[in-house]
Amino acid sequence: MTDLPPIERYAPHPTTLAGLEIRRLLPVRQRRLVGPWCFLDRYGPLTFGAGKPMDVAPHPHVGLQTVTWLLDGEVVHHDSLGCEGLIHPGELSLMTAGSGIAHAEETPNDNSGKLNGVQLWVALPDAHRQVAAHYERHTDLPLLELPGGRVEVIAGEVLGHRSPAMAYSPIFGGALTVEASMELPLDAGFEHALVVVGGDLSAEGQELERDTLYYMAPGRSELGLRSREGARAILIGGVPFGETILMWWNFVARTPEEIAAVREDWESHRRFGDVTAYNGPRIPAPELLHLRDPRKRE
Ligand code: MN
């Protein structure tokens, strides 16, 4: 019998983002990365009457890609390049921040009264992290049909189904629908994490809690999933990143000096443009307290 390492469970961290209750699944203590994925926030499901449950004013990013994926509801993105992206469930909003961009994300005024989704970040490798910022919206992602369910391919590729999303390192991202028993093919060179976002799901006989990160080390070429009533889940993965990143606020960098310079650029209205489509003030950078230099950890 092949000895696979056990599936590791990491408890989510409840917090808020601009008044919206979220569960932060990545980074958490003892798990900072899954492949190049460095951040995973889970929000909803919620229903609302009036107002906008998501209203994140203009803020900057560098050194990463942001991925917005909805299970229910709508979100509209506006950025400092002048791009607008209204997305619905099954559509991908992908912003490559590279050397710098500012954006805002809101529930549009014309909405269904629902919000349910995830926000993820992908760290850019050193060779590409200064790339010019750009925005992509994809409304027609590839769908892999399998016995017992299907996979919408958000990033990377599975069995010849390749996402059109721009990627800078070996990566996978998929939205799973599981209706019975499903054998999910995996790239054995990747590490992966699975998050149940609705319904009931077990993996290799282990019942999984919702909104909880389940990590799998490289070495698996498939994963046996089973649902009794039907389930939805997010799978992320990639080759272990191999670079030590420094994450602070909305920035992914390498050194405290770099973080301080980028923060100063935001505070001084340099580097990042204005999000003119957003009606309201932008978010000031938090106070920069002491940052440990990741180069000095070894
Ligand atoms: Mn953002």
PDB file of C-alpha atoms and ligand atoms in Angstrom:
ATOM      1  CA  MET A   1       0.000   0.000   0.000  1.00  0.00           C
ATOM      2  CA  THR A   2       1.253   3.457  -0.854  1.00  0.00           C
ATOM      3  CA  ASP A   3       1.843   5.659   2.122  1.00  0.00           C
ATOM      4  CA  LEU A   4       0.400   9.096   1.526  1.00  0.00           C
ATOM      5  CA  PRO A   5       0.806  11.802   4.153  1.00  0.00           C
ATOM      6  CA  PRO A   6      -2.473  12.501   6.007  1.00  0.00           C
ATOM      7  CA  ILE A   7      -4.765  15.343   4.973  1.00  0.00           C
ATOM      8  CA  GLU A   8      -3.942  18.239   7.331  1.00  0.00           C
ATOM      9  CA  ARG A   9      -6.695  20.434   8.781  1.00  0.00           C
ATOM     10  CA  TYR A  10      -6.098  24.134   9.493  1.00  0.00           C
ATOM     11  CA  ALA A  11      -8.731  26.053  11.468  1.00  0.00           C
ATOM     12  CA  PRO A  12     -10.021  29.287   9.870  1.00  0.00           C
ATOM     13  CA  HIS A  13      -9.479  32.665  11.506  1.00  0.00           C
ATOM     14  CA  PRO A  14     -12.657  34.802  11.779  1.00  0.00           C
ATOM     15  CA  THR A  15     -12.131  38.503  11.003  1.00  0.00           C
ATOM     16  CA  THR A  16     -13.794  41.406   9.172  1.00  0.00           C
ATOM     17  CA  LEU A  17     -13.035  43.270   5.965  1.00  0.00           C
ATOM     18  CA  ALA A  18     -14.652  46.701   5.618  1.00  0.00           C
ATOM     19  CA  GLY A  19     -17.462  45.532   7.921  1.00  0.00           C
ATOM     20  CA  LEU A  20     -18.001  42.230   6.125  1.00  0.00           C
ATOM     21  CA  GLU A  21     -17.591  39.091   8.230  1.00  0.00           C
ATOM     22  CA  ILE A  22     -15.050  36.772   6.693  1.00  0.00           C
ATOM     23  CA  ARG A  23     -13.163  33.634   7.558  1.00  0.00           C
ATOM     24  CA  ARG A  24      -9.460  33.798   6.690  1.00  0.00           C
ATOM     25  CA  LEU A  25      -8.214  30.378   5.629  1.00  0.00           C
ATOM     26  CA  LEU A  26      -4.829  31.472   4.333  1.00  0.00           C
ATOM     27  CA  PRO A  27      -2.405  32.524   5.637  1.00  0.00           C
ATOM     28  CA  VAL A  28      -2.940  30.868   9.000  1.00  0.00           C
ATOM     29  CA  ARG A  29      -0.456  29.867  11.648  1.00  0.00           C
ATOM     30  CA  GLN A  30       1.778  27.105  10.294  1.00  0.00           C
ATOM     31  CA  ARG A  31       0.442  27.309   6.742  1.00  0.00           C
ATOM     32  CA  ARG A  32       1.427  30.392   4.749  1.00  0.00           C
ATOM     33  CA  LEU A  33       1.334  29.084   1.178  1.00  0.00           C
ATOM     34  CA  VAL A  34      -0.236  26.384  -0.988  1.00  0.00           C
ATOM     35  CA  GLY A  35       1.824  26.465  -4.173  1.00  0.00           C
ATOM     36  CA  PRO A  36       1.828  30.192  -5.071  1.00  0.00           C
ATOM     37  CA  TRP A  37      -1.549  30.774  -3.340  1.00  0.00           C
ATOM     38  CA  CYS A  38      -0.873  33.035  -0.343  1.00  0.00           C
ATOM     39  CA  PHE A  39      -4.304  34.287   0.758  1.00  0.00           C
ATOM     40  CA  LEU A  40      -7.843  32.917   0.929  1.00  0.00           C
ATOM     41  CA  ASP A  41     -10.801  34.797   2.403  1.00  0.00           C
ATOM     42  CA  ARG A  42     -14.239  33.218   2.537  1.00  0.00           C
ATOM     43  CA  TYR A  43     -17.372  35.394   2.808  1.00  0.00           C
ATOM     44  CA  GLY A  44     -21.075  34.553   2.929  1.00  0.00           C
ATOM     45  CA  PRO A  45     -23.427  32.970   2.174  1.00  0.00           C
ATOM     46  CA  LEU A  46     -25.554  35.939   3.186  1.00  0.00           C
ATOM     47  CA  THR A  47     -28.707  37.639   2.015  1.00  0.00           C
ATOM     48  CA  PHE A  48     -29.423  41.330   2.464  1.00  0.00           C
ATOM     49  CA  GLY A  49     -32.193  43.840   1.813  1.00  0.00           C
ATOM     50  CA  ALA A  50     -30.746  47.264   1.181  1.00  0.00           C
ATOM     51  CA  GLY A  51     -27.130  48.402   1.091  1.00  0.00           C
ATOM     52  CA  LYS A  52     -23.907  46.840  -0.117  1.00  0.00           C
ATOM     53  CA  PRO A  53     -22.370  44.131   2.068  1.00  0.00           C
ATOM     54  CA  MET A  54     -19.170  44.365   0.069  1.00  0.00           C
ATOM     55  CA  ASP A  55     -17.800  47.880  -0.209  1.00  0.00           C
ATOM     56  CA  VAL A  56     -14.009  47.804  -0.189  1.00  0.00           C
ATOM     57  CA  ALA A  57     -12.743  51.288  -1.075  1.00  0.00           C
ATOM     58  CA  PRO A  58      -9.677  51.853  -3.303  1.00  0.00           C
ATOM     59  CA  HIS A  59      -6.530  50.205  -1.955  1.00  0.00           C
ATOM     60  CA  PRO A  60      -3.204  49.201  -3.522  1.00  0.00           C
ATOM     61  CA  HIS A  61      -1.624  45.849  -4.357  1.00  0.00           C
ATOM     62  CA  VAL A  62       1.856  44.795  -5.491  1.00  0.00           C
ATOM     63  CA  GLY A  63       3.549  41.479  -6.225  1.00  0.00           C
ATOM     64  CA  LEU A  64       0.416  39.339  -6.501  1.00  0.00           C
ATOM     65  CA  GLN A  65      -2.702  38.434  -8.455  1.00  0.00           C
ATOM     66  CA  THR A  66      -6.158  38.762  -6.904  1.00  0.00           C
ATOM     67  CA  VAL A  67      -8.832  36.201  -7.764  1.00  0.00           C
ATOM     68  CA  THR A  68     -12.497  36.858  -7.043  1.00  0.00           C
ATOM     69  CA  TRP A  69     -14.835  33.864  -7.392  1.00  0.00           C
ATOM     70  CA  LEU A  70     -18.523  33.898  -6.520  1.00  0.00           C
ATOM     71  CA  LEU A  71     -20.926  31.093  -5.642  1.00  0.00           C
ATOM     72  CA  ASP A  72     -23.854  33.518  -5.382  1.00  0.00           C
ATOM     73  CA  GLY A  73     -24.400  37.226  -5.972  1.00  0.00           C
ATOM     74  CA  GLU A  74     -22.433  39.874  -7.815  1.00  0.00           C
ATOM     75  CA  VAL A  75     -19.257  41.911  -7.319  1.00  0.00           C
ATOM     76  CA  VAL A  76     -17.986  44.802  -9.422  1.00  0.00           C
ATOM     77  CA  HIS A  77     -14.276  45.626  -9.673  1.00  0.00           C
ATOM     78  CA  HIS A  78     -12.880  49.037 -10.628  1.00  0.00           C
ATOM     79  CA  ASP A  79      -9.169  49.769 -10.873  1.00  0.00           C
ATOM     80  CA  SER A  80      -6.670  52.529 -11.512  1.00  0.00           C
ATOM     81  CA  LEU A  81      -6.207  51.386 -15.134  1.00  0.00           C
ATOM     82  CA  GLY A  82      -9.868  52.267 -15.683  1.00  0.00           C
ATOM     83  CA  CYS A  83     -10.958  48.634 -15.996  1.00  0.00           C
ATOM     84  CA  GLU A  84     -14.412  47.619 -14.824  1.00  0.00           C
ATOM     85  CA  GLY A  85     -15.376  44.004 -14.176  1.00  0.00           C
ATOM     86  CA  LEU A  86     -18.861  42.962 -13.099  1.00  0.00           C
ATOM     87  CA  ILE A  87     -18.850  39.268 -12.228  1.00  0.00           C
ATOM     88  CA  HIS A  88     -21.479  36.651 -11.476  1.00  0.00           C
ATOM     89  CA  PRO A  89     -21.155  33.070 -10.199  1.00  0.00           C
ATOM     90  CA  GLY A  90     -18.943  30.994 -12.487  1.00  0.00           C
ATOM     91  CA  GLU A  91     -17.040  34.023 -13.788  1.00  0.00           C
ATOM     92  CA  LEU A  92     -13.487  34.935 -12.870  1.00  0.00           C
ATOM     93  CA  SER A  93     -12.188  38.366 -11.935  1.00  0.00           C
ATOM     94  CA  LEU A  94      -8.373  38.274 -12.054  1.00  0.00           C
ATOM     95  CA  MET A  95      -6.162  41.275 -11.389  1.00  0.00           C
ATOM     96  CA  THR A  96      -2.411  40.994 -11.836  1.00  0.00           C
ATOM     97  CA  ALA A  97      -0.983  43.713  -9.613  1.00  0.00           C
ATOM     98  CA  GLY A  98       2.663  43.261 -10.603  1.00  0.00           C
ATOM     99  CA  SER A  99       4.530  46.505  -9.895  1.00  0.00           C
ATOM    100  CA  GLY A 100       1.402  48.226  -8.633  1.00  0.00           C
ATOM    101  CA  ILE A 101      -2.303  48.903  -9.091  1.00  0.00           C
ATOM    102  CA  ALA A 102      -5.188  50.171  -6.972  1.00  0.00           C
ATOM    103  CA  HIS A 103      -8.702  48.767  -7.064  1.00  0.00           C
ATOM    104  CA  ALA A 104     -12.075  48.794  -5.326  1.00  0.00           C
ATOM    105  CA  GLU A 105     -14.541  45.919  -5.042  1.00  0.00           C
ATOM    106  CA  GLU A 106     -18.220  46.423  -4.280  1.00  0.00           C
ATOM    107  CA  THR A 107     -21.609  44.843  -4.410  1.00  0.00           C
ATOM    108  CA  PRO A 108     -23.193  46.623  -7.405  1.00  0.00           C
ATOM    109  CA  ASN A 109     -26.303  48.741  -6.771  1.00  0.00           C
ATOM    110  CA  ASP A 110     -28.279  46.436  -9.054  1.00  0.00           C
ATOM    111  CA  ASN A 111     -27.932  43.124  -7.203  1.00  0.00           C
ATOM    112  CA  SER A 112     -29.684  39.878  -6.244  1.00  0.00           C
ATOM    113  CA  GLY A 113     -29.473  40.510  -2.491  1.00  0.00           C
ATOM    114  CA  LYS A 114     -27.007  37.651  -2.078  1.00  0.00           C
ATOM    115  CA  LEU A 115     -23.289  37.359  -1.518  1.00  0.00           C
ATOM    116  CA  ASN A 116     -21.252  34.171  -1.307  1.00  0.00           C
ATOM    117  CA  GLY A 117     -17.706  33.731  -2.511  1.00  0.00           C
ATOM    118  CA  VAL A 118     -13.984  33.664  -2.039  1.00  0.00           C
ATOM    119  CA  GLN A 119     -11.124  36.089  -2.575  1.00  0.00           C
ATOM    120  CA  LEU A 120      -7.690  34.618  -3.171  1.00  0.00           C
ATOM    121  CA  TRP A 121      -4.220  35.955  -3.851  1.00  0.00           C
ATOM    122  CA  VAL A 122      -1.475  34.346  -5.866  1.00  0.00           C
ATOM    123  CA  ALA A 123       2.112  35.396  -5.076  1.00  0.00           C
ATOM    124  CA  LEU A 124       4.093  36.313  -8.189  1.00  0.00           C
ATOM    125  CA  PRO A 125       7.518  34.689  -8.484  1.00  0.00           C
ATOM    126  CA  ASP A 126      10.536  36.964  -8.319  1.00  0.00           C
ATOM    127  CA  ALA A 127      11.100  36.776 -12.087  1.00  0.00           C
ATOM    128  CA  HIS A 128       7.640  38.249 -12.804  1.00  0.00           C
ATOM    129  CA  ARG A 129       6.611  40.288  -9.804  1.00  0.00           C
ATOM    130  CA  GLN A 130       7.437  43.616 -11.492  1.00  0.00           C
ATOM    131  CA  VAL A 131       5.202  42.860 -14.494  1.00  0.00           C
ATOM    132  CA  ALA A 132       2.926  45.726 -15.586  1.00  0.00           C
ATOM    133  CA  ALA A 133      -0.492  45.569 -13.942  1.00  0.00           C
ATOM    134  CA  HIS A 134      -3.396  44.199 -15.951  1.00  0.00           C
ATOM    135  CA  TYR A 135      -6.957  43.027 -15.457  1.00  0.00           C
ATOM    136  CA  GLU A 136      -8.793  40.010 -16.878  1.00  0.00           C
ATOM    137  CA  ARG A 137     -12.398  38.920 -16.635  1.00  0.00           C
ATOM    138  CA  HIS A 138     -13.281  35.447 -17.898  1.00  0.00           C
ATOM    139  CA  THR A 139     -16.906  34.448 -18.340  1.00  0.00           C
ATOM    140  CA  ASP A 140     -16.426  31.142 -20.158  1.00  0.00           C
ATOM    141  CA  LEU A 141     -14.092  28.892 -18.178  1.00  0.00           C
ATOM    142  CA  PRO A 142     -13.417  25.283 -19.187  1.00  0.00           C
ATOM    143  CA  LEU A 143     -15.539  22.622 -17.510  1.00  0.00           C
ATOM    144  CA  LEU A 144     -14.280  19.094 -16.860  1.00  0.00           C
ATOM    145  CA  GLU A 145     -17.123  16.589 -16.508  1.00  0.00           C
ATOM    146  CA  LEU A 146     -16.275  13.555 -14.386  1.00  0.00           C
ATOM    147  CA  PRO A 147     -18.364  10.630 -13.141  1.00  0.00           C
ATOM    148  CA  GLY A 148     -20.001  12.002  -9.972  1.00  0.00           C
ATOM    149  CA  GLY A 149     -19.339  15.681 -10.571  1.00  0.00           C
ATOM    150  CA  ARG A 150     -17.441  18.389 -12.429  1.00  0.00           C
ATOM    151  CA  VAL A 151     -14.628  20.905 -12.173  1.00  0.00           C
ATOM    152  CA  GLU A 152     -14.697  24.513 -13.395  1.00  0.00           C
ATOM    153  CA  VAL A 153     -11.078  25.323 -14.149  1.00  0.00           C
ATOM    154  CA  ILE A 154     -10.210  28.727 -12.665  1.00  0.00           C
ATOM    155  CA  ALA A 155      -6.422  28.507 -13.020  1.00  0.00           C
ATOM    156  CA  GLY A 156      -4.017  26.042 -14.603  1.00  0.00           C
ATOM    157  CA  GLU A 157      -5.052  22.830 -16.315  1.00  0.00           C
ATOM    158  CA  VAL A 158      -6.604  19.414 -15.663  1.00  0.00           C
ATOM    159  CA  LEU A 159      -6.937  16.623 -18.257  1.00  0.00           C
ATOM    160  CA  GLY A 160      -6.458  19.037 -21.142  1.00  0.00           C
ATOM    161  CA  HIS A 161      -8.931  21.601 -19.816  1.00  0.00           C
ATOM    162  CA  ARG A 162      -6.874  24.779 -19.445  1.00  0.00           C
ATOM    163  CA  SER A 163      -7.986  28.059 -17.893  1.00  0.00           C
ATOM    164  CA  PRO A 164      -7.383  31.175 -20.043  1.00  0.00           C
ATOM    165  CA  ALA A 165      -6.273  33.014 -16.883  1.00  0.00           C
ATOM    166  CA  MET A 166      -2.702  34.315 -17.023  1.00  0.00           C
ATOM    167  CA  ALA A 167      -0.415  32.354 -14.676  1.00  0.00           C
ATOM    168  CA  TYR A 168       3.218  32.963 -13.735  1.00  0.00           C
ATOM    169  CA  SER A 169       4.063  29.701 -11.972  1.00  0.00           C
ATOM    170  CA  PRO A 170       2.759  26.112 -11.997  1.00  0.00           C
ATOM    171  CA  ILE A 171      -0.689  26.429 -10.447  1.00  0.00           C
ATOM    172  CA  PHE A 172      -4.134  24.924 -10.212  1.00  0.00           C
ATOM    173  CA  GLY A 173      -7.445  26.420  -9.114  1.00  0.00           C
ATOM    174  CA  GLY A 174     -10.805  24.745  -9.548  1.00  0.00           C
ATOM    175  CA  ALA A 175     -14.405  24.967  -8.367  1.00  0.00           C
ATOM    176  CA  LEU A 176     -15.748  21.483  -7.707  1.00  0.00           C
ATOM    177  CA  THR A 177     -19.321  20.253  -7.774  1.00  0.00           C
ATOM    178  CA  VAL A 178     -19.573  16.777  -6.272  1.00  0.00           C
ATOM    179  CA  GLU A 179     -22.855  14.859  -6.569  1.00  0.00           C
ATOM    180  CA  ALA A 180     -21.818  11.332  -5.564  1.00  0.00           C
ATOM    181  CA  SER A 181     -18.432   9.598  -5.631  1.00  0.00           C
ATOM    182  CA  MET A 182     -15.804  11.349  -7.710  1.00  0.00           C
ATOM    183  CA  GLU A 183     -12.166  10.497  -8.411  1.00  0.00           C
ATOM    184  CA  LEU A 184     -10.459  13.828  -8.853  1.00  0.00           C
ATOM    185  CA  PRO A 185      -7.204  13.745 -10.841  1.00  0.00           C
ATOM    186  CA  LEU A 186      -4.352  15.714  -9.254  1.00  0.00           C
ATOM    187  CA  ASP A 187      -0.873  16.716 -10.418  1.00  0.00           C
ATOM    188  CA  ALA A 188       1.380  14.661  -8.133  1.00  0.00           C
ATOM    189  CA  GLY A 189       4.064  17.357  -8.285  1.00  0.00           C
ATOM    190  CA  PHE A 190       1.706  19.892  -6.715  1.00  0.00           C
ATOM    191  CA  GLU A 191       0.672  20.485  -3.131  1.00  0.00           C
ATOM    192  CA  HIS A 192      -3.065  21.140  -2.798  1.00  0.00           C
ATOM    193  CA  ALA A 193      -5.696  22.465  -0.415  1.00  0.00           C
ATOM    194  CA  LEU A 194      -9.412  21.747  -0.467  1.00  0.00           C
ATOM    195  CA  VAL A 195     -12.150  23.955   1.031  1.00  0.00           C
ATOM    196  CA  VAL A 196     -15.785  22.854   1.239  1.00  0.00           C
ATOM    197  CA  VAL A 197     -18.008  25.880   0.604  1.00  0.00           C
ATOM    198  CA  GLY A 198     -21.404  24.144   0.589  1.00  0.00           C
ATOM    199  CA  GLY A 199     -23.018  20.771   1.259  1.00  0.00           C
ATOM    200  CA  ASP A 200     -21.358  17.671   2.689  1.00  0.00           C
ATOM    201  CA  LEU A 201     -18.086  16.244   1.471  1.00  0.00           C
ATOM    202  CA  SER A 202     -15.642  13.569   2.540  1.00  0.00           C
ATOM    203  CA  ALA A 203     -12.165  12.983   1.142  1.00  0.00           C
ATOM    204  CA  GLU A 204     -10.731   9.494   1.351  1.00  0.00           C
ATOM    205  CA  GLY A 205     -13.340   8.630   3.945  1.00  0.00           C
ATOM    206  CA  GLN A 206     -12.586  11.681   6.133  1.00  0.00           C
ATOM    207  CA  GLU A 207     -15.580  13.970   6.707  1.00  0.00           C
ATOM    208  CA  LEU A 208     -14.576  17.586   5.931  1.00  0.00           C
ATOM    209  CA  GLU A 209     -15.825  20.639   7.803  1.00  0.00           C
ATOM    210  CA  ARG A 210     -17.014  23.605   5.802  1.00  0.00           C
ATOM    211  CA  ASP A 211     -14.864  26.730   5.315  1.00  0.00           C
ATOM    212  CA  THR A 212     -11.803  24.935   6.617  1.00  0.00           C
ATOM    213  CA  LEU A 213      -8.486  24.461   4.824  1.00  0.00           C
ATOM    214  CA  TYR A 214      -7.467  20.844   4.206  1.00  0.00           C
ATOM    215  CA  TYR A 215      -3.871  20.640   3.000  1.00  0.00           C
ATOM    216  CA  MET A 216      -2.331  17.799   1.012  1.00  0.00           C
ATOM    217  CA  ALA A 217       1.413  17.527   0.426  1.00  0.00           C
ATOM    218  CA  PRO A 218       2.732  16.646  -3.051  1.00  0.00           C
ATOM    219  CA  GLY A 219       2.598  13.005  -4.102  1.00  0.00           C
ATOM    220  CA  ARG A 220      -1.096  12.464  -4.784  1.00  0.00           C
ATOM    221  CA  SER A 221      -2.227  11.736  -8.330  1.00  0.00           C
ATOM    222  CA  GLU A 222      -5.917  11.536  -7.394  1.00  0.00           C
ATOM    223  CA  LEU A 223      -8.289  12.252  -4.552  1.00  0.00           C
ATOM    224  CA  GLY A 224     -11.388  10.191  -3.749  1.00  0.00           C
ATOM    225  CA  LEU A 225     -14.296  12.495  -2.930  1.00  0.00           C
ATOM    226  CA  ARG A 226     -17.806  11.572  -1.849  1.00  0.00           C
ATOM    227  CA  SER A 227     -20.955  13.560  -1.135  1.00  0.00           C
ATOM    228  CA  ARG A 228     -24.351  12.304   0.050  1.00  0.00           C
ATOM    229  CA  GLU A 229     -26.480  15.403  -0.645  1.00  0.00           C
ATOM    230  CA  GLY A 230     -24.191  17.285  -3.033  1.00  0.00           C
ATOM    231  CA  ALA A 231     -21.259  19.584  -2.310  1.00  0.00           C
ATOM    232  CA  ARG A 232     -19.327  22.530  -3.662  1.00  0.00           C
ATOM    233  CA  ALA A 233     -15.652  22.999  -2.922  1.00  0.00           C
ATOM    234  CA  ILE A 234     -12.629  25.016  -4.000  1.00  0.00           C
ATOM    235  CA  LEU A 235      -9.363  23.274  -4.793  1.00  0.00           C
ATOM    236  CA  ILE A 236      -6.090  25.211  -5.002  1.00  0.00           C
ATOM    237  CA  GLY A 237      -2.618  23.907  -5.683  1.00  0.00           C
ATOM    238  CA  GLY A 238       0.766  24.349  -7.246  1.00  0.00           C
ATOM    239  CA  VAL A 239       4.401  23.442  -7.081  1.00  0.00           C
ATOM    240  CA  PRO A 240       5.689  24.436  -3.598  1.00  0.00           C
ATOM    241  CA  PHE A 241       6.594  28.093  -4.117  1.00  0.00           C
ATOM    242  CA  GLY A 242      10.238  27.886  -3.090  1.00  0.00           C
ATOM    243  CA  GLU A 243      10.629  31.623  -2.496  1.00  0.00           C
ATOM    244  CA  THR A 244      10.289  33.277   0.901  1.00  0.00           C
ATOM    245  CA  ILE A 245       7.769  36.061   0.617  1.00  0.00           C
ATOM    246  CA  LEU A 246       6.982  38.907   2.960  1.00  0.00           C
ATOM    247  CA  MET A 247       3.292  39.762   3.088  1.00  0.00           C
ATOM    248  CA  TRP A 248       2.076  42.965   4.733  1.00  0.00           C
ATOM    249  CA  TRP A 249      -1.367  44.551   4.295  1.00  0.00           C
ATOM    250  CA  ASN A 250      -2.085  44.245   0.556  1.00  0.00           C
ATOM    251  CA  PHE A 251       1.504  43.799  -0.549  1.00  0.00           C
ATOM    252  CA  VAL A 252       3.574  40.738  -1.357  1.00  0.00           C
ATOM    253  CA  ALA A 253       7.273  41.595  -1.350  1.00  0.00           C
ATOM    254  CA  ARG A 254      10.557  40.158  -0.141  1.00  0.00           C
ATOM    255  CA  THR A 255      12.068  42.614   2.345  1.00  0.00           C
ATOM    256  CA  PRO A 256      10.857  45.094   5.009  1.00  0.00           C
ATOM    257  CA  GLU A 257      12.592  47.900   3.090  1.00  0.00           C
ATOM    258  CA  GLU A 258      10.575  47.106  -0.006  1.00  0.00           C
ATOM    259  CA  ILE A 259       7.312  47.050   1.975  1.00  0.00           C
ATOM    260  CA  ALA A 260       8.158  50.418   3.562  1.00  0.00           C
ATOM    261  CA  ALA A 261       8.896  51.979   0.161  1.00  0.00           C
ATOM    262  CA  VAL A 262       5.685  50.692  -1.410  1.00  0.00           C
ATOM    263  CA  ARG A 263       3.656  51.861   1.593  1.00  0.00           C
ATOM    264  CA  GLU A 264       5.219  55.306   1.295  1.00  0.00           C
ATOM    265  CA  ASP A 265       4.350  55.379  -2.423  1.00  0.00           C
ATOM    266  CA  TRP A 266       0.669  54.757  -1.582  1.00  0.00           C
ATOM    267  CA  GLU A 267       0.643  57.391   1.153  1.00  0.00           C
ATOM    268  CA  SER A 268       2.350  59.914  -1.187  1.00  0.00           C
ATOM    269  CA  HIS A 269       0.106  59.218  -4.197  1.00  0.00           C
ATOM    270  CA  ARG A 270       2.966  57.756  -6.226  1.00  0.00           C
ATOM    271  CA  ARG A 271       3.181  54.482  -8.205  1.00  0.00           C
ATOM    272  CA  PHE A 272      -0.558  53.678  -7.898  1.00  0.00           C
ATOM    273  CA  GLY A 273      -3.138  55.579  -9.905  1.00  0.00           C
ATOM    274  CA  ASP A 274      -6.581  56.668  -8.738  1.00  0.00           C
ATOM    275  CA  VAL A 275      -9.720  54.551  -8.950  1.00  0.00           C
ATOM    276  CA  THR A 276     -11.872  57.297 -10.437  1.00  0.00           C
ATOM    277  CA  ALA A 277     -14.958  55.066 -10.821  1.00  0.00           C
ATOM    278  CA  TYR A 278     -15.278  54.634  -7.043  1.00  0.00           C
ATOM    279  CA  ASN A 279     -17.387  57.166  -5.204  1.00  0.00           C
ATOM    280  CA  GLY A 280     -15.574  57.800  -1.919  1.00  0.00           C
ATOM    281  CA  PRO A 281     -12.215  58.100  -0.222  1.00  0.00           C
ATOM    282  CA  ARG A 282      -9.473  55.527  -0.557  1.00  0.00           C
ATOM    283  CA  ILE A 283      -8.129  53.355   2.281  1.00  0.00           C
ATOM    284  CA  PRO A 284      -5.038  54.752   4.021  1.00  0.00           C
ATOM    285  CA  ALA A 285      -2.186  52.343   4.748  1.00  0.00           C
ATOM    286  CA  PRO A 286      -2.010  51.108   8.329  1.00  0.00           C
ATOM    287  CA  GLU A 287       0.867  52.103  10.552  1.00  0.00           C
ATOM    288  CA  LEU A 288       3.993  50.173   9.639  1.00  0.00           C
ATOM    289  CA  LEU A 289       5.186  48.416  12.756  1.00  0.00           C
ATOM    290  CA  HIS A 290       8.316  46.343  12.995  1.00  0.00           C
ATOM    291  CA  LEU A 291       8.495  43.731  10.232  1.00  0.00           C
ATOM    292  CA  ARG A 292      10.732  40.728  10.641  1.00  0.00           C
ATOM    293  CA  ASP A 293      13.110  40.272   7.775  1.00  0.00           C
ATOM    294  CA  PRO A 294      12.311  36.861   6.235  1.00  0.00           C
ATOM    295  CA  ARG A 295      15.956  36.594   5.060  1.00  0.00           C
ATOM    296  CA  LYS A 296      17.010  36.410   8.711  1.00  0.00           C
ATOM    297  CA  ARG A 297      14.707  33.577   9.727  1.00  0.00           C
ATOM    298  CA  GLU A 298      17.015  30.739   8.705  1.00  0.00           C
TER     299      GLU A 298
HETATM  300 MN    MN B   1      -7.863  44.067  -3.095  1.00  0.00          MN
END
